[in-house]
Short mmCIF file of C-alpha atoms in Angstrom, two decimals:
data_model
loop_
_atom_site.label_atom_id
_atom_site.label_comp_id
_atom_site.label_asym_id
_atom_site.label_seq_id
_atom_site.Cartn_x
_atom_site.Cartn_y
_atom_site.Cartn_z
CA THR M 236 15.12 -24.84 -38.53
CA GLY M 237 15.68 -22.92 -35.37
CA ASP M 238 14.65 -22.93 -31.77
CA THR M 239 10.88 -23.37 -31.16
CA PHE M 240 10.74 -22.92 -27.36
CA ALA M 241 12.16 -20.85 -24.81
CA ASN M 242 11.49 -20.85 -20.86
CA LEU M 243 13.18 -18.04 -19.02
CA CYS M 244 13.40 -16.78 -15.30
CA LEU M 245 14.13 -13.21 -15.32
CA GLU M 246 14.65 -10.52 -12.57
CA LEU M 247 13.91 -6.93 -13.41
CA GLU M 248 16.20 -4.06 -12.39
CA SER M 249 13.41 -3.33 -9.81
CA GLY M 250 13.36 -6.67 -8.41
CA ILE M 251 10.17 -7.97 -9.99
CA ALA M 252 10.40 -11.58 -10.98
CA VAL M 253 9.07 -12.76 -14.44
CA SER M 254 8.49 -16.13 -15.65
CA LEU M 255 8.43 -16.30 -19.57
CA SER M 256 7.51 -19.42 -21.78
CA VAL M 257 7.53 -18.86 -25.44
CA SER M 258 6.90 -21.37 -27.91
CA SER M 259 6.33 -20.86 -31.77
CA HIS M 260 5.32 -24.50 -32.41
CA ALA M 261 3.03 -25.62 -29.60
CA PHE M 262 0.45 -28.10 -31.37
CA LEU M 263 -3.09 -26.94 -30.13
CA GLY M 264 -1.13 -24.50 -27.77
CA ASN M 265 -3.28 -21.61 -25.99
CA GLY M 266 -2.20 -19.09 -28.46
CA HIS M 267 -0.46 -15.84 -27.22
CA ARG M 268 -1.10 -14.80 -23.53
CA LEU M 269 0.49 -12.37 -21.14
CA GLU M 270 -0.31 -12.40 -17.67
CA PHE M 271 0.53 -9.83 -15.00
CA TYR M 272 -0.29 -10.43 -11.41
CA GLY M 273 0.03 -7.69 -8.68
CA ASP M 274 -1.02 -7.15 -5.05
CA ALA M 275 -4.27 -5.41 -6.29
CA GLY M 276 -5.00 -7.53 -9.14
CA THR M 277 -4.45 -9.52 -12.44
CA MET M 278 -4.20 -8.35 -16.09
CA VAL M 279 -4.27 -10.76 -19.11
CA LEU M 280 -3.90 -10.23 -22.45
CA ASP M 281 -4.80 -13.27 -24.58
CA ASN M 282 -5.34 -14.39 -28.09
CA PRO M 283 -6.38 -18.05 -28.40
CA THR M 284 -6.29 -17.73 -32.01
CA SER M 285 -3.37 -18.68 -34.48
CA ASP M 286 -3.48 -14.85 -35.80
CA TYR M 287 -0.39 -12.74 -34.78
CA VAL M 288 -2.30 -9.59 -34.86
CA GLY M 289 -6.28 -10.00 -34.44
CA GLY M 290 -8.26 -11.89 -31.85
CA PHE M 291 -6.65 -10.28 -28.73
CA ARG M 292 -8.65 -9.50 -25.64
CA LEU M 293 -7.72 -7.72 -22.55
CA LEU M 294 -9.00 -8.94 -19.04
CA LYS M 295 -8.77 -7.47 -15.69
CA GLY M 296 -9.43 -8.82 -12.29
CA THR M 297 -9.33 -7.17 -8.71
CA ARG M 298 -9.77 -8.33 -5.34
CA GLU M 299 -13.00 -6.73 -5.30
CA SER M 300 -14.37 -8.40 -8.51
CA LYS M 301 -12.96 -11.76 -7.48
CA SER M 302 -13.04 -12.68 -11.51
CA LEU M 303 -11.30 -11.70 -14.69
CA GLU M 304 -13.55 -9.18 -16.54
CA ILE M 305 -12.96 -8.39 -20.40
CA ILE M 306 -12.11 -4.55 -21.00
CA ASP M 307 -13.81 -3.18 -23.86
CA LEU M 308 -11.42 -1.72 -26.36
CA GLY M 309 -13.67 -0.77 -29.08
CA ASP M 310 -13.20 -2.13 -32.41
CA SER M 311 -10.45 0.26 -33.34
CA SER M 312 -8.23 -2.57 -34.75
CA PRO M 313 -7.21 -2.33 -38.24
CA LYS M 314 -8.77 -4.47 -40.88
CA VAL M 315 -6.43 -7.37 -41.46
CA HIS M 316 -5.51 -9.64 -44.15
CA GLN M 317 -6.09 -13.44 -43.66
CA ASP M 318 -2.70 -13.51 -42.28
CA GLY M 319 -2.17 -10.61 -39.86
CA ARG M 320 1.55 -10.58 -40.32
CA ILE M 321 0.78 -8.99 -43.61
CA THR M 322 -0.71 -6.03 -41.94
CA VAL M 323 2.27 -5.38 -39.28
CA VAL M 324 4.82 -5.90 -42.00
CA GLY M 325 3.15 -3.48 -44.43
CA SER M 326 2.93 -0.90 -41.49
CA LEU M 327 6.74 -1.33 -40.52
CA ILE M 328 7.60 -0.88 -44.23
CA LYS M 329 5.60 2.18 -44.19
CA ARG M 330 6.97 3.62 -41.23
CA PHE M 331 10.86 2.91 -42.24
CA VAL M 332 10.01 4.48 -45.84
CA THR M 333 8.57 7.67 -44.02
CA TRP M 334 11.56 7.74 -41.66
CA GLN M 335 13.97 7.66 -44.53
CA ALA M 336 12.17 10.14 -46.60
CA THR M 337 11.67 12.60 -43.72
CA GLY M 338 14.84 11.90 -41.60
CA VAL M 339 12.32 11.82 -38.65
CA PRO M 340 13.26 8.48 -36.65
CA ASP M 341 10.36 6.20 -35.77
CA LYS M 342 10.02 2.96 -33.45
CA PRO M 343 11.10 0.17 -33.51
CA SER M 344 14.40 1.61 -34.61
CA PHE M 345 17.68 -0.39 -35.03
CA THR M 346 18.34 0.50 -31.50
CA GLU M 347 15.38 -1.49 -30.30
CA GLY M 348 16.20 -4.29 -32.69
CA LEU M 349 19.82 -4.50 -31.27
CA ARG M 350 18.18 -4.58 -27.70
CA VAL M 351 16.12 -7.63 -28.57
CA GLN M 352 19.19 -9.18 -30.13
CA GLN M 353 21.22 -8.50 -26.89
CA LEU M 354 18.55 -10.14 -24.80
CA LEU M 355 18.33 -13.11 -26.84
CA GLU M 356 21.97 -13.59 -26.80
CA ALA M 357 21.91 -13.22 -23.03
CA ALA M 358 19.35 -15.90 -22.75
CA GLN M 359 21.25 -18.26 -24.90
CA LEU M 360 24.66 -17.55 -22.92
CA SER M 361 22.60 -18.41 -19.79
CA HIS M 362 21.46 -21.46 -21.02
CA GLU M 363 25.05 -22.64 -22.07
CA SER M 364 26.76 -21.33 -18.96
CA GLY M 365 23.80 -22.49 -16.45
CA SER M 366 23.92 -19.05 -14.56
CA TRP M 367 22.40 -16.15 -14.35
CA VAL M 368 23.41 -13.37 -17.04
CA LEU M 369 23.38 -9.61 -15.83
CA LEU M 370 22.40 -7.15 -18.83
CA LYS M 371 22.64 -3.54 -17.96
CA ALA M 372 20.71 -0.66 -19.69
CA GLY M 373 22.71 0.11 -22.94
CA GLY M 374 23.52 -3.66 -23.63
CA ARG M 375 26.62 -4.09 -21.26
CA ARG M 376 26.57 -7.67 -20.17
CA GLN M 377 28.38 -9.50 -17.42
CA GLU M 378 27.56 -12.69 -15.77
CA ALA M 379 26.48 -12.44 -12.02
CA GLY M 380 29.42 -14.19 -10.11
CA GLY M 381 28.32 -17.49 -8.57
CA ARG M 382 24.80 -17.16 -9.11
CA THR M 383 23.26 -20.20 -10.73
CA HIS M 384 19.64 -20.84 -11.82
CA PRO M 385 17.17 -22.06 -9.22
#
């Protein structure tokens, strides 16, 4: 078995603060939810179902509207199997085979996969050391001297 929960405090290069909580085993959890807050409004992408692909909705709220409103994205979502992961993996396999046959790179590529692995390793190192880990573009990593987690 592996880790099923992560709680990260991040600071992007632009100075934007990010709080990220991820659980792959939250009994009766609220599903998938991304929340973005800014001076002019809020945007939420959520999916209260256990499906990894279907069931998403996008909501937007502004100072003028004073509430979250669903943004109609139409019904352009692909028809999915009972388990949405089958559709996603099938699409990735098709794109990979096409990439190999044509020689034209597609995304996500191995570069994006490596970047995800570097981010995961930086999070683990931060946890183990109890300090912030500075991860530069291109994967170069160095510990930020003396900074500890709040």
